[in-house]
Tab-separated table of C-alpha atoms in Angstrom:
chain	number	residue	atom	x	y	z
A	1	ASP	CA	3.777	-14.472	-1.271
A	2	SER	CA	5.329	-11.392	-1.643
A	3	GLY	CA	8.734	-12.126	-0.053
A	4	VAL	CA	8.646	-9.677	2.945
A	5	THR	CA	8.364	-10.814	6.213
A	6	GLN	CA	6.682	-9.227	9.083
A	7	THR	CA	6.842	-10.389	12.881
A	8	PRO	CA	5.146	-10.626	14.896
A	9	LYS	CA	1.575	-11.396	13.324
A	10	HIS	CA	-0.242	-10.023	16.185
A	11	LEU	CA	0.717	-8.510	19.599
A	12	ILE	CA	-1.340	-7.067	22.693
A	13	THR	CA	0.187	-4.918	24.901
A	14	ALA	CA	-0.862	-2.172	27.313
A	15	THR	CA	-0.734	1.659	27.451
A	16	GLY	CA	2.682	2.949	27.909
A	17	GLN	CA	4.203	-0.129	27.031
A	18	ARG	CA	7.019	-0.473	24.008
A	19	VAL	CA	7.292	-2.435	20.992
A	20	THR	CA	9.252	-3.311	18.334
A	21	LEU	CA	8.000	-4.550	15.028
A	22	ARG	CA	10.060	-6.174	12.369
A	23	CYS	CA	10.824	-5.889	8.735
A	24	SER	CA	13.080	-8.526	6.382
A	25	PRO	CA	12.476	-6.987	2.585
A	26	ARG	CA	12.771	-9.056	-0.609
A	27	SER	CA	16.076	-10.364	-1.235
A	28	GLY	CA	17.557	-7.486	-3.069
A	29	ASP	CA	15.323	-4.820	-2.394
A	30	LEU	CA	17.364	-1.721	-0.924
A	31	SER	CA	13.962	0.590	0.340
A	32	VAL	CA	11.877	-0.435	3.096
A	33	TYR	CA	8.433	1.541	3.922
A	34	TRP	CA	6.399	1.701	7.056
A	35	TYR	CA	2.835	2.098	7.050
A	36	GLN	CA	0.142	2.360	9.342
A	37	GLN	CA	-3.848	1.277	8.811
A	38	SER	CA	-6.116	1.734	11.634
A	39	LEU	CA	-9.471	0.321	11.569
A	40	ASP	CA	-11.386	0.626	8.206
A	41	GLN	CA	-9.119	3.452	6.892
A	42	GLY	CA	-6.638	3.736	4.236
A	43	LEU	CA	-3.082	3.341	4.467
A	44	GLN	CA	-0.712	6.302	6.207
A	45	PHE	CA	2.566	6.452	5.235
A	46	LEU	CA	5.249	6.756	8.191
A	47	ILE	CA	8.667	6.443	7.135
A	48	GLN	CA	10.745	5.322	4.319
A	49	TYR	CA	14.477	3.660	4.634
A	50	TYR	CA	17.014	3.623	1.510
A	51	ASN	CA	20.100	1.313	2.075
A	52	GLY	CA	20.318	2.452	5.461
A	53	GLU	CA	19.589	5.958	5.772
A	54	GLU	CA	16.083	7.869	6.070
A	55	ARG	CA	14.699	8.705	2.702
A	56	ALA	CA	11.393	10.187	3.370
A	57	LYS	CA	9.145	11.069	6.348
A	58	GLY	CA	5.271	11.138	6.838
A	59	ASN	CA	3.413	11.120	9.481
A	60	ILE	CA	5.062	9.557	12.053
A	61	LEU	CA	4.558	10.201	15.529
A	62	GLU	CA	7.807	11.190	17.764
A	63	ARG	CA	7.184	8.273	19.856
A	64	PHE	CA	7.980	6.013	16.974
A	65	SER	CA	11.039	5.472	15.730
A	66	ALA	CA	12.638	3.331	12.848
A	67	GLN	CA	15.676	2.194	11.746
A	68	GLN	CA	17.224	-0.147	8.810
A	69	PHE	CA	20.076	-2.324	9.355
A	70	PRO	CA	23.437	-3.141	7.258
A	71	ASP	CA	21.536	-6.195	6.304
A	72	LEU	CA	18.542	-3.832	5.098
A	73	HIS	CA	16.059	-5.528	7.726
A	74	SER	CA	14.097	-3.039	9.759
A	75	GLU	CA	12.586	-2.217	12.646
A	76	LEU	CA	9.552	-0.130	14.062
A	77	ASN	CA	9.710	1.120	17.487
A	78	LEU	CA	6.584	2.436	19.105
A	79	SER	CA	6.659	3.759	22.578
A	80	SER	CA	4.547	5.143	24.942
A	81	LEU	CA	1.501	3.417	23.439
A	82	GLU	CA	-1.894	4.874	23.355
A	83	LEU	CA	-5.228	3.170	22.636
A	84	GLY	CA	-5.080	5.223	19.372
A	85	ASP	CA	-2.012	3.058	18.197
A	86	SER	CA	-3.931	0.120	17.855
A	87	ALA	CA	-3.568	-0.617	14.107
A	88	LEU	CA	-2.091	-2.735	11.380
A	89	TYR	CA	1.213	-1.776	10.519
A	90	PHE	CA	2.540	-2.741	6.901
A	91	CYS	CA	6.296	-2.852	5.904
A	92	ALA	CA	6.880	-3.057	2.338
A	93	SER	CA	9.764	-2.925	0.001
A	94	SER	CA	11.595	-2.156	-3.277
A	95	PRO	CA	14.420	-2.715	-5.129
A	96	ASN	CA	15.172	1.169	-5.385
A	97	GLY	CA	14.506	4.449	-3.605
A	98	GLY	CA	12.052	6.034	-6.587
A	99	GLY	CA	10.660	5.668	-9.619
A	100	ALA	CA	7.739	4.092	-10.816
A	101	GLY	CA	7.764	0.603	-9.771
A	102	GLU	CA	5.805	-1.167	-7.387
A	103	LEU	CA	6.067	-1.921	-4.082
A	104	PHE	CA	5.631	-5.306	-2.087
A	105	PHE	CA	3.634	-5.554	1.106
A	106	GLY	CA	4.267	-7.876	3.711
A	107	GLU	CA	1.370	-9.385	5.858
A	108	GLY	CA	1.076	-6.874	8.432
A	109	SER	CA	1.618	-6.896	12.048
A	110	ARG	CA	-1.512	-6.236	14.159
A	111	LEU	CA	-1.302	-4.350	17.545
A	112	THR	CA	-3.832	-4.030	19.783
A	113	VAL	CA	-3.289	-1.702	22.802
A	114	LEU	CA	-5.405	-2.469	25.852
B	1	ASP	CA	1.234	13.839	-4.650
B	2	ALA	CA	-2.102	14.670	-6.503
B	3	LYS	CA	-5.458	13.087	-4.949
B	4	THR	CA	-7.507	10.471	-6.165
B	5	THR	CA	-11.540	10.006	-6.270
B	6	GLN	CA	-12.835	6.453	-6.228
B	7	PRO	CA	-16.476	5.006	-5.452
B	8	ASN	CA	-16.921	3.743	-1.797
B	9	SER	CA	-18.184	0.549	-3.042
B	10	MET	CA	-19.702	-1.493	-5.682
B	11	GLU	CA	-20.800	-4.741	-6.782
B	12	SER	CA	-20.650	-7.198	-9.303
B	13	ASN	CA	-21.913	-10.650	-10.171
B	14	GLU	CA	-19.159	-13.408	-10.300
B	15	GLU	CA	-17.602	-14.347	-13.859
B	16	GLU	CA	-18.699	-11.270	-15.318
B	17	PRO	CA	-16.279	-8.094	-15.914
B	18	VAL	CA	-15.971	-5.236	-13.334
B	19	HIS	CA	-15.300	-1.603	-14.245
B	20	LEU	CA	-13.500	0.520	-11.042
B	21	PRO	CA	-13.425	4.347	-12.096
B	22	CYS	CA	-10.596	6.642	-10.694
B	23	ASN	CA	-10.927	10.518	-11.205
B	24	HIS	CA	-7.828	12.054	-10.832
B	25	SER	CA	-8.341	15.727	-12.484
B	26	THR	CA	-5.282	17.142	-11.068
B	27	ILE	CA	-2.869	14.506	-12.086
B	28	SER	CA	0.724	15.925	-13.424
B	29	GLY	CA	2.499	15.141	-16.723
B	30	THR	CA	5.060	12.815	-14.368
B	31	ASP	CA	2.769	10.660	-12.440
B	32	TYR	CA	2.054	7.233	-12.994
B	33	ILE	CA	-1.253	5.855	-11.979
B	34	HIS	CA	-0.922	2.792	-9.935
B	35	TRP	CA	-3.447	0.177	-8.683
B	36	TYR	CA	-3.099	-2.007	-5.447
B	37	ARG	CA	-5.856	-4.092	-3.954
B	38	GLN	CA	-6.141	-5.623	-0.511
B	39	LEU	CA	-7.890	-8.519	0.403
B	40	PRO	CA	-9.656	-9.294	3.628
B	41	SER	CA	-6.558	-9.450	6.258
B	42	GLN	CA	-3.702	-9.055	3.751
B	43	GLY	CA	-1.316	-6.597	3.029
B	44	PRO	CA	-1.683	-4.659	-0.375
B	45	GLU	CA	-0.590	-6.241	-3.481
B	46	TYR	CA	0.372	-4.529	-6.634
B	47	VAL	CA	-2.404	-5.102	-9.503
B	48	ILE	CA	-1.145	-2.764	-12.681
B	49	HIS	CA	0.464	0.622	-13.244
B	50	GLY	CA	0.639	3.285	-16.457
B	51	LEU	CA	1.362	6.461	-17.486
B	52	THR	CA	-0.760	7.255	-20.845
B	53	SER	CA	-1.274	4.311	-22.850
B	54	ASN	CA	-3.689	1.159	-21.641
B	55	VAL	CA	-1.806	-1.373	-19.715
B	56	ASN	CA	-2.475	-4.995	-19.946
B	57	ASN	CA	-1.268	-7.834	-17.460
B	58	ARG	CA	-2.099	-11.055	-16.294
B	59	MET	CA	-4.577	-9.711	-13.342
B	60	ALA	CA	-6.381	-6.803	-15.219
B	61	SER	CA	-5.894	-4.077	-17.695
B	62	LEU	CA	-5.776	-0.486	-17.184
B	63	ALA	CA	-7.568	1.799	-19.440
B	64	ILE	CA	-6.532	5.565	-19.296
B	65	ALA	CA	-7.979	8.504	-20.600
B	66	GLU	CA	-6.751	10.468	-23.398
B	67	ASP	CA	-6.829	13.529	-20.852
B	68	ARG	CA	-5.143	11.385	-17.992
B	69	LYS	CA	-7.826	12.760	-15.667
B	70	SER	CA	-9.251	9.531	-15.305
B	71	SER	CA	-8.658	5.942	-15.739
B	72	THR	CA	-10.915	2.578	-15.061
B	73	LEU	CA	-9.475	-0.618	-13.837
B	74	ILE	CA	-10.901	-3.555	-15.665
B	75	LEU	CA	-11.321	-7.071	-14.164
B	76	HIS	CA	-12.320	-8.908	-17.368
B	77	ARG	CA	-13.945	-11.892	-15.419
B	78	ALA	CA	-14.209	-11.380	-11.689
B	79	THR	CA	-14.436	-14.506	-9.394
B	80	LEU	CA	-14.944	-14.565	-5.720
B	81	ARG	CA	-11.253	-14.209	-4.839
B	82	ASP	CA	-11.206	-10.724	-6.395
B	83	ALA	CA	-13.324	-9.584	-3.572
B	84	ALA	CA	-11.368	-6.520	-1.801
B	85	VAL	CA	-10.486	-2.899	-1.785
B	86	TYR	CA	-9.097	-1.396	-4.710
B	87	TYR	CA	-6.696	1.432	-4.421
B	88	CYS	CA	-6.052	3.842	-7.137
B	89	ILE	CA	-2.637	6.121	-6.289
B	90	LEU	CA	-0.761	8.515	-8.421
B	91	ARG	CA	3.049	8.197	-8.073
B	92	ASP	CA	5.191	11.080	-9.039
B	93	SER	CA	8.079	9.600	-11.042
B	94	MET	CA	10.484	12.552	-10.382
B	95	ASP	CA	10.089	11.915	-6.760
B	96	SER	CA	13.209	10.208	-4.882
B	97	ASN	CA	11.044	8.572	-2.393
B	98	TYR	CA	8.140	6.765	-2.858
B	99	GLN	CA	5.561	7.964	-0.189
B	100	LEU	CA	2.058	7.107	-1.869
B	101	ILE	CA	-0.913	8.927	-1.051
B	102	TRP	CA	-3.352	6.176	-0.093
B	103	GLY	CA	-7.503	7.143	-0.107
B	104	ALA	CA	-10.292	5.076	0.991
B	105	GLY	CA	-10.248	3.092	-2.163
B	106	THR	CA	-13.622	0.847	-3.609
B	107	LYS	CA	-14.576	-2.051	-1.793
B	108	LEU	CA	-15.707	-4.398	-4.310
B	109	ILE	CA	-18.466	-7.067	-3.624
B	110	ILE	CA	-18.700	-9.989	-6.032
B	111	LYS	CA	-21.748	-11.526	-5.675
B	112	PRO	CA	-22.234	-15.407	-6.550
């Protein structure tokens, strides 16, 4: 158990819809990262938040947005969903915003868009 | 971030050592070498990381070439539970963020 909690674990929805994925980082971790993993692919970095502020942005679509709340949990909002958005979405956390330390990953949210 | 090159897959017998190679010929002086693994249907899990010297922990050992252009993750005695995709990633310690560029990794198959 990494200490990172993601909900929901599974989500099935239709094209055009909007969903919200939630992540609770490990206790005390200030940074939250979101990654997307499509079938049999590596992880694609989407966005990083550090202590409530956006720190880095990767290949995140304009239809996607995220935020980190004062209690440090984070939400990833996916809107106008397309079939290609079907993927595993992972959240990770770390104590700080950089350095060489490790990331702690949640078990992911599997999104299926029909 | 510099890129890494790993074999797509490797097979090993249970209870034998496994050496997973990684090439990173464009590594910079401030890049740490990180290894993560992803078991089926799970999130990635940190394995080990190092900068210049070889590193050991309870999970594995990391052997880093003297010129740092390659490294090897060593599982001393593989079990069926070690079957996973292993990712070798470079992380610039001077970066203020933590993007990590993930490749396709090496799928490790353990034969009983």
